[in-house]
């Protein structure tokens, strides 16, 4: 009786594989037959990355899972729904449809067996079975630093994130983040400002942009040779539980995680914990102890994270062979550039009016234009204040925030 069952099963599999031939011609190069099998595992209900890999180890290779009988699958202890999906070919059908959708959308699919699947990500406990990629898939294996933090940063936090991303990107590092509001967005923008490479790891399908206001940012990332990636199937919406899950990818693909600002209870803590579990370096930018967003980085520093004041603090921790392989900044540009720092500096001459206003402004707290005028009315006219602020903005010493608020730049 079992021989009859196995024979029928093989007949069904053969017919399904024959039906795949026209669709396989639409699938990108990376999506081989093995990718089809890995995709089928990823879409099987009741299976996760860890159980799937154990199943593959049990049968010897990924193809053998789909040549096993229903009885053999159930004998491994799989949930009934998982065994049925694999044994009846339902998982293969779902994978076929998903790969066809990806091909039509111009999305590449990398499986664990793909040569361009990032090696660092393979090293973590539960790497995704497949990665959906828009952009340059080869970028995923290049040296990268993850930058994470709160969705509601102070001007100091967003300024430090952007400036550090500019400096690190200018020295050849890929900037990894999650495209969320706040620190993530500032990190991506910093890499773009430096004309560098950045990778955004989505907590949605790679074809579902979240948040919507970052649509222009995603276009800029791709235009400069960056990448947008996700482990979630196409069309996956922004479910809250997906974002903590994707954080292990952000830390897993990086050489280290840099925390800028984070409250006590936040997704950033999850990313930092993942980094420690994955044996990645953890860096943190210290903050004002009276600000709740400083709890995360300050606590990490107390626990042994590397304190970061400038990009050099990250750079000097990288392995020597990585520093030598990365493209250095051009001498003439590096002499001119202003790097992120917790400490004042710079030799550019300022007028007395500009120095007076700059002394009044803070890096971690916005000051409204009315307050500036009120505090300086005995010394400067409003027109002199406006002119000086304009010059300071042009020089990159001051940033204007929404609502006519100003902060000191780094």
Coordinates of C-alpha atoms in Angstrom, one line a residue:
X1 CA 0.0 0.0 0.0
X2 CA 2.9 2.4 0.8
X3 CA 4.5 1.7 -2.6
X4 CA 1.3 2.7 -4.3
X5 CA 1.2 5.9 -2.2
X6 CA 4.8 6.8 -3.0
X7 CA 4.2 6.1 -6.7
X8 CA 1.2 8.5 -6.8
X9 CA 3.2 11.1 -4.9
X10 CA 6.1 11.0 -7.4
X11 CA 3.6 11.3 -10.3
X12 CA 2.1 14.4 -8.8
X13 CA 5.6 15.9 -8.1
X14 CA 6.7 15.2 -11.7
X15 CA 3.6 16.9 -13.1
X16 CA 4.1 19.9 -10.9
X17 CA 7.7 20.3 -11.9
X18 CA 6.7 20.0 -15.6
X19 CA 4.2 22.8 -15.0
X20 CA 6.9 25.0 -13.6
X21 CA 9.0 25.1 -16.8
X22 CA 7.2 28.0 -18.5
X23 CA 7.3 30.0 -15.2
X24 CA 11.0 29.3 -14.5
X25 CA 11.9 31.2 -17.6
X26 CA 10.6 34.3 -16.0
X27 CA 12.5 33.9 -12.8
X28 CA 15.9 35.8 -12.2
X29 CA 19.2 34.0 -12.4
X30 CA 19.4 33.6 -8.6
X31 CA 16.1 31.7 -8.5
X32 CA 17.2 28.2 -9.4
X33 CA 15.4 25.0 -8.7
X34 CA 17.0 25.0 -5.2
X35 CA 15.6 28.5 -4.7
X36 CA 12.2 27.1 -5.5
X37 CA 12.6 24.5 -2.9
X38 CA 13.8 26.9 -0.2
X39 CA 11.0 29.3 -1.1
X40 CA 8.5 26.4 -0.7
X41 CA 9.9 25.7 2.8
X42 CA 9.7 29.4 3.7
X43 CA 6.0 29.5 2.6
X44 CA 5.0 26.2 4.4
X45 CA 2.7 26.9 7.3
X46 CA 4.0 25.9 10.7
X47 CA 7.7 25.9 9.6
X48 CA 10.2 28.6 10.5
X49 CA 13.8 29.0 9.4
X50 CA 15.2 26.8 12.2
X51 CA 12.7 23.9 11.7
X52 CA 13.2 24.1 8.0
X53 CA 17.0 23.8 8.2
X54 CA 16.7 20.8 10.6
X55 CA 14.3 19.2 8.1
X56 CA 16.9 19.7 5.3
X57 CA 19.6 18.3 7.6
X58 CA 17.5 15.2 8.3
X59 CA 16.9 14.4 4.7
X60 CA 20.3 15.3 3.5
X61 CA 19.5 18.2 1.2
X62 CA 16.6 20.5 0.4
X63 CA 15.5 18.6 -2.7
X64 CA 15.2 15.4 -0.7
X65 CA 12.5 17.0 1.5
X66 CA 10.2 17.2 -1.5
X67 CA 11.0 13.6 -2.6
X68 CA 9.9 12.3 0.9
X69 CA 6.6 10.6 1.3
X70 CA 3.9 11.9 3.5
X71 CA 4.6 9.1 6.0
X72 CA 8.3 10.0 6.1
X73 CA 7.5 13.7 6.6
X74 CA 5.1 13.0 9.5
X75 CA 7.7 10.7 11.1
X76 CA 10.0 13.7 11.6
X77 CA 7.5 15.2 14.0
X78 CA 6.2 17.9 11.7
X79 CA 2.8 19.5 12.4
X80 CA 0.1 17.9 10.3
X81 CA -0.5 21.1 8.4
X82 CA 3.2 21.4 7.5
X83 CA 3.5 17.8 6.3
X84 CA 0.3 18.0 4.3
X85 CA 1.5 21.2 2.5
X86 CA 4.9 19.6 1.7
X87 CA 3.5 16.1 0.8
X88 CA 0.7 17.3 -1.4
X89 CA 2.8 19.8 -3.4
X90 CA 0.9 22.8 -2.0
X91 CA 4.1 24.4 -0.9
X92 CA 5.6 24.0 -4.3
X93 CA 2.6 25.7 -5.9
X94 CA 2.9 28.6 -3.5
X95 CA 6.6 28.9 -4.3
X96 CA 5.9 28.9 -8.0
X97 CA 3.4 31.7 -7.7
X98 CA 5.7 33.7 -5.4
X99 CA 8.7 33.4 -7.7
X100 CA 6.6 34.4 -10.7
X101 CA 5.4 37.5 -8.9
X102 CA 8.9 38.4 -7.9
X103 CA 10.1 38.0 -11.5
X104 CA 7.3 40.2 -12.7
X105 CA 8.2 42.9 -10.1
X106 CA 11.9 42.8 -10.9
X107 CA 12.7 41.5 -7.4
X108 CA 15.6 39.1 -7.0
X109 CA 15.3 36.1 -4.7
X110 CA 18.4 34.7 -2.9
X111 CA 18.2 31.4 -1.1
X112 CA 20.6 30.0 1.5
X113 CA 22.4 28.1 -1.3
X114 CA 22.9 31.1 -3.5
X115 CA 26.5 32.2 -3.9
X116 CA 25.5 35.9 -3.3
X117 CA 23.6 35.2 0.0
X118 CA 25.5 37.2 2.6
X119 CA 28.0 35.0 4.4
X120 CA 27.7 36.9 7.7
X121 CA 24.0 36.3 7.8
X122 CA 24.5 32.6 7.3
X123 CA 26.5 32.6 10.6
X124 CA 23.5 33.6 12.8
X125 CA 21.3 31.1 14.6
X126 CA 18.2 31.5 12.4
X127 CA 19.1 33.0 9.0
X128 CA 16.2 33.6 6.6
X129 CA 15.6 30.8 4.1
X130 CA 15.2 33.4 1.3
X131 CA 15.9 37.1 0.9
X132 CA 13.9 39.3 -1.5
X133 CA 16.2 42.0 -3.0
X134 CA 15.7 45.2 -5.0
X135 CA 18.9 46.7 -6.1
X136 CA 22.5 45.4 -6.0
X137 CA 22.5 42.0 -4.4
X138 CA 26.4 41.9 -4.3
X139 CA 26.2 44.8 -1.9
X140 CA 24.9 42.5 0.8
X141 CA 28.3 40.8 1.3
X142 CA 30.3 44.1 1.7
X143 CA 31.5 45.4 5.1
X144 CA 28.6 47.2 6.7
X145 CA 27.8 49.0 10.0
X146 CA 24.2 48.9 11.2
X147 CA 22.8 52.2 12.7
X148 CA 19.7 52.0 14.8
X149 CA 17.7 54.1 17.2
X150 CA 14.5 55.6 18.3
X151 CA 11.7 56.7 15.9
X152 CA 11.5 59.9 17.9
X153 CA 15.0 61.3 18.2
X154 CA 16.1 64.6 19.5
X155 CA 17.8 67.0 17.1
X156 CA 21.1 65.9 18.7
X157 CA 20.2 62.2 17.9
X158 CA 19.2 62.7 14.3
X159 CA 22.1 65.0 13.7
X160 CA 24.7 62.6 15.1
X161 CA 23.1 59.7 13.1
X162 CA 23.2 61.5 9.8
X163 CA 26.7 62.9 10.3
X164 CA 28.2 59.6 11.5
X165 CA 26.6 57.9 8.5
X166 CA 28.1 60.5 6.2
X167 CA 31.6 60.0 7.6
X168 CA 31.4 56.1 7.7
X169 CA 29.9 55.9 4.3
X170 CA 32.6 58.3 2.9
X171 CA 35.2 55.8 4.1
X172 CA 33.6 52.9 2.2
X173 CA 31.4 51.2 4.8
X174 CA 27.8 50.2 3.8
X175 CA 25.2 51.7 6.1
X176 CA 22.5 49.2 7.2
X177 CA 19.3 50.3 8.8
X178 CA 15.5 49.6 8.9
X179 CA 14.0 52.6 7.0
X180 CA 11.9 53.5 10.0
X181 CA 11.2 57.1 11.0
X182 CA 13.8 58.8 13.1
X183 CA 17.3 57.5 13.5
X184 CA 17.0 54.9 10.7
X185 CA 15.9 57.6 8.2
X186 CA 18.7 59.9 9.3
X187 CA 21.3 57.1 8.8
X188 CA 20.1 56.4 5.3
X189 CA 20.1 60.1 4.4
X190 CA 23.6 60.4 5.7
X191 CA 24.8 57.7 3.4
X192 CA 23.0 59.3 0.5
X193 CA 24.5 62.7 1.3
X194 CA 28.0 61.1 1.0
X195 CA 27.0 59.4 -2.3
X196 CA 27.6 56.1 -0.5
X197 CA 25.8 52.8 -0.3
X198 CA 23.1 51.9 2.1
X199 CA 20.8 48.9 2.6
X200 CA 17.3 49.2 4.1
X201 CA 15.9 46.0 5.7
X202 CA 12.1 46.1 5.5
X203 CA 9.7 44.7 8.1
X204 CA 7.2 44.4 5.2
X205 CA 7.3 42.9 1.8
X206 CA 10.1 44.5 -0.3
X207 CA 7.3 45.9 -2.5
X208 CA 5.4 47.5 0.4
X209 CA 7.0 50.8 1.4
X210 CA 6.7 51.7 5.1
X211 CA 6.5 54.5 6.2
X212 CA 5.0 56.0 3.0
X213 CA 6.9 59.3 3.4
X214 CA 10.2 57.5 2.7
X215 CA 9.3 56.7 -0.9
X216 CA 11.7 59.3 -2.2
X217 CA 14.4 58.0 0.1
X218 CA 14.0 54.4 -1.3
X219 CA 14.3 55.8 -4.8
X220 CA 17.5 57.6 -3.8
X221 CA 18.9 54.4 -2.2
X222 CA 18.4 52.4 -5.4
X223 CA 19.7 55.2 -7.7
X224 CA 23.0 55.3 -5.8
X225 CA 23.5 51.5 -6.1
X226 CA 22.0 50.5 -2.7
X227 CA 19.5 47.8 -1.9
X228 CA 16.1 47.2 -0.3
X229 CA 15.7 43.7 1.2
X230 CA 13.2 41.7 3.1
X231 CA 12.6 38.1 4.2
X232 CA 8.8 38.5 4.1
X233 CA 6.7 37.5 1.0
X234 CA 5.6 40.2 -1.5
X235 CA 2.6 42.1 -0.3
X236 CA 3.3 41.6 3.4
X237 CA 1.8 44.6 5.3
X238 CA 3.4 46.4 8.2
X239 CA 2.4 44.1 11.0
X240 CA 4.0 45.1 14.4
X241 CA 5.4 41.7 15.1
X242 CA 7.4 41.7 11.9
X243 CA 9.8 44.5 12.9
X244 CA 11.4 42.8 15.9
X245 CA 11.8 39.7 13.7
X246 CA 13.7 41.6 11.0
X247 CA 16.1 43.2 13.5
X248 CA 18.2 40.0 13.6
X249 CA 18.9 40.6 9.9
X250 CA 20.1 44.1 10.4
X251 CA 22.6 43.0 13.1
X252 CA 23.4 39.7 11.4
X253 CA 24.5 41.3 8.1
X254 CA 26.7 43.9 9.9
X255 CA 30.2 43.9 11.4
X256 CA 28.8 45.9 14.3
X257 CA 25.7 47.8 15.5
X258 CA 25.8 51.5 16.3
X259 CA 23.0 52.7 18.7
X260 CA 22.4 56.4 18.6
X261 CA 19.3 57.0 20.8
X262 CA 16.9 54.5 22.3
X263 CA 14.4 54.4 25.2
X264 CA 14.4 51.7 27.8
X265 CA 11.7 49.6 26.0
X266 CA 12.3 49.7 22.3
X267 CA 13.1 47.7 19.2
X268 CA 16.6 49.0 19.3
X269 CA 17.2 46.9 22.5
X270 CA 16.2 43.8 20.5
X271 CA 18.7 44.7 17.8
X272 CA 21.5 45.3 20.3
X273 CA 20.7 42.0 22.0
X274 CA 20.8 40.2 18.7
X275 CA 24.2 41.8 17.9
X276 CA 25.6 40.5 21.2
X277 CA 24.2 37.0 20.6
X278 CA 25.6 37.0 17.1
X279 CA 29.1 38.1 18.4
X280 CA 28.9 41.4 16.6
X281 CA 30.5 44.6 18.0
X282 CA 28.2 47.1 19.7
X283 CA 28.8 50.8 19.6
X284 CA 26.8 53.6 21.3
X285 CA 26.7 57.4 21.2
X286 CA 26.3 58.7 24.7
X287 CA 23.5 61.1 25.4
X288 CA 22.1 63.5 28.0
X289 CA 21.3 61.5 31.1
X290 CA 18.1 63.5 31.7
X291 CA 16.7 62.4 28.3
X292 CA 14.8 59.1 28.2
X293 CA 16.2 58.4 24.7
X294 CA 19.7 58.3 26.3
X295 CA 18.8 55.3 28.4
X296 CA 19.6 52.7 25.7
X297 CA 23.1 53.9 24.6
X298 CA 24.2 55.0 28.0
X299 CA 23.2 51.6 29.5
X300 CA 25.0 49.8 26.7
X301 CA 28.2 51.8 27.3
X302 CA 28.0 50.8 31.0
X303 CA 27.7 47.2 29.9
X304 CA 30.8 47.4 27.7
X305 CA 29.7 48.9 24.4
X306 CA 32.3 51.1 22.6
X307 CA 31.6 54.8 23.2
X308 CA 31.4 56.6 19.9
X309 CA 32.2 60.3 19.6
X310 CA 33.4 60.4 16.0
X311 CA 33.5 58.0 13.1
X312 CA 37.1 57.1 14.0
X313 CA 35.9 55.3 17.1
X314 CA 34.1 52.8 14.9
X315 CA 36.9 52.7 12.3
X316 CA 39.6 51.8 14.7
X317 CA 37.7 48.8 15.9
X318 CA 37.4 47.2 12.4
X319 CA 39.8 44.4 11.5
X320 CA 42.9 45.7 9.7
X321 CA 42.2 43.8 6.5
X322 CA 38.7 45.4 6.3
X323 CA 40.2 48.9 6.8
X324 CA 42.7 48.3 4.1
X325 CA 40.1 46.9 1.6
X326 CA 37.7 49.8 2.0
X327 CA 38.0 52.9 -0.2
X328 CA 39.5 55.8 1.8
X329 CA 38.2 59.3 1.5
X330 CA 40.0 61.5 -0.9
X331 CA 42.6 63.7 0.9
X332 CA 41.3 67.0 -0.4
X333 CA 37.8 66.0 0.7
X334 CA 38.7 64.6 4.1
X335 CA 40.6 67.9 4.9
X336 CA 37.5 69.9 4.2
X337 CA 34.8 67.6 5.7
X338 CA 33.4 68.2 9.1
X339 CA 33.0 65.0 11.0
X340 CA 30.5 64.1 13.7
X341 CA 31.8 64.8 17.1
X342 CA 30.7 65.4 20.7
X343 CA 33.3 68.0 21.0
X344 CA 33.5 71.6 19.6
X345 CA 36.0 72.2 16.9
X346 CA 36.7 73.7 13.5
X347 CA 38.9 76.6 12.3
X348 CA 36.5 78.3 9.9
X349 CA 36.4 82.0 10.8
X350 CA 33.0 83.3 11.9
X351 CA 31.8 86.9 12.3
X352 CA 31.1 88.3 15.8
X353 CA 27.4 88.1 15.1
X354 CA 27.6 84.4 14.0
X355 CA 29.7 83.5 17.0
X356 CA 27.2 85.1 19.3
X357 CA 24.3 83.2 17.8
X358 CA 26.2 79.9 17.7
X359 CA 27.1 80.2 21.4
X360 CA 23.4 80.6 22.1
X361 CA 22.2 77.5 20.2
X362 CA 22.4 73.9 21.4
X363 CA 23.0 70.6 19.5
X364 CA 20.5 68.6 21.6
X365 CA 17.7 71.2 21.9
X366 CA 15.9 73.3 19.3
X367 CA 15.6 77.1 19.9
X368 CA 12.8 79.1 18.3
X369 CA 13.6 82.1 16.2
X370 CA 11.5 84.3 18.5
X371 CA 13.6 83.2 21.5
X372 CA 16.8 84.0 19.7
X373 CA 15.6 87.5 18.8
X374 CA 14.4 88.1 22.3
X375 CA 17.7 87.0 24.0
X376 CA 19.8 89.0 21.5
X377 CA 17.7 92.1 21.0
X378 CA 20.0 94.3 23.1
X379 CA 23.0 93.3 20.9
X380 CA 21.7 92.6 17.4
X381 CA 18.8 93.7 15.2
X382 CA 16.4 91.1 13.8
X383 CA 17.9 91.7 10.3
X384 CA 21.4 91.0 11.6
X385 CA 20.2 87.8 13.3
X386 CA 18.4 86.6 10.1
X387 CA 21.5 87.3 8.0
X388 CA 23.8 85.6 10.5
X389 CA 21.6 82.5 10.7
X390 CA 21.5 82.4 6.9
X391 CA 25.3 82.4 6.8
X392 CA 25.5 79.8 9.5
X393 CA 23.1 77.5 7.6
X394 CA 25.2 77.9 4.4
X395 CA 28.3 77.0 6.4
X396 CA 26.7 73.9 7.9
X397 CA 27.0 75.2 11.4
X398 CA 23.3 75.5 12.0
X399 CA 20.3 73.4 10.9
X400 CA 16.8 74.8 10.7
X401 CA 14.1 72.5 12.0
X402 CA 10.4 72.6 11.3
X403 CA 8.5 75.6 12.8
X404 CA 11.5 78.1 12.6
X405 CA 13.5 76.2 15.2
X406 CA 17.3 76.1 15.0
X407 CA 19.9 73.7 16.4
X408 CA 23.7 73.7 16.3
X409 CA 25.1 71.2 13.8
X410 CA 28.0 68.9 14.5

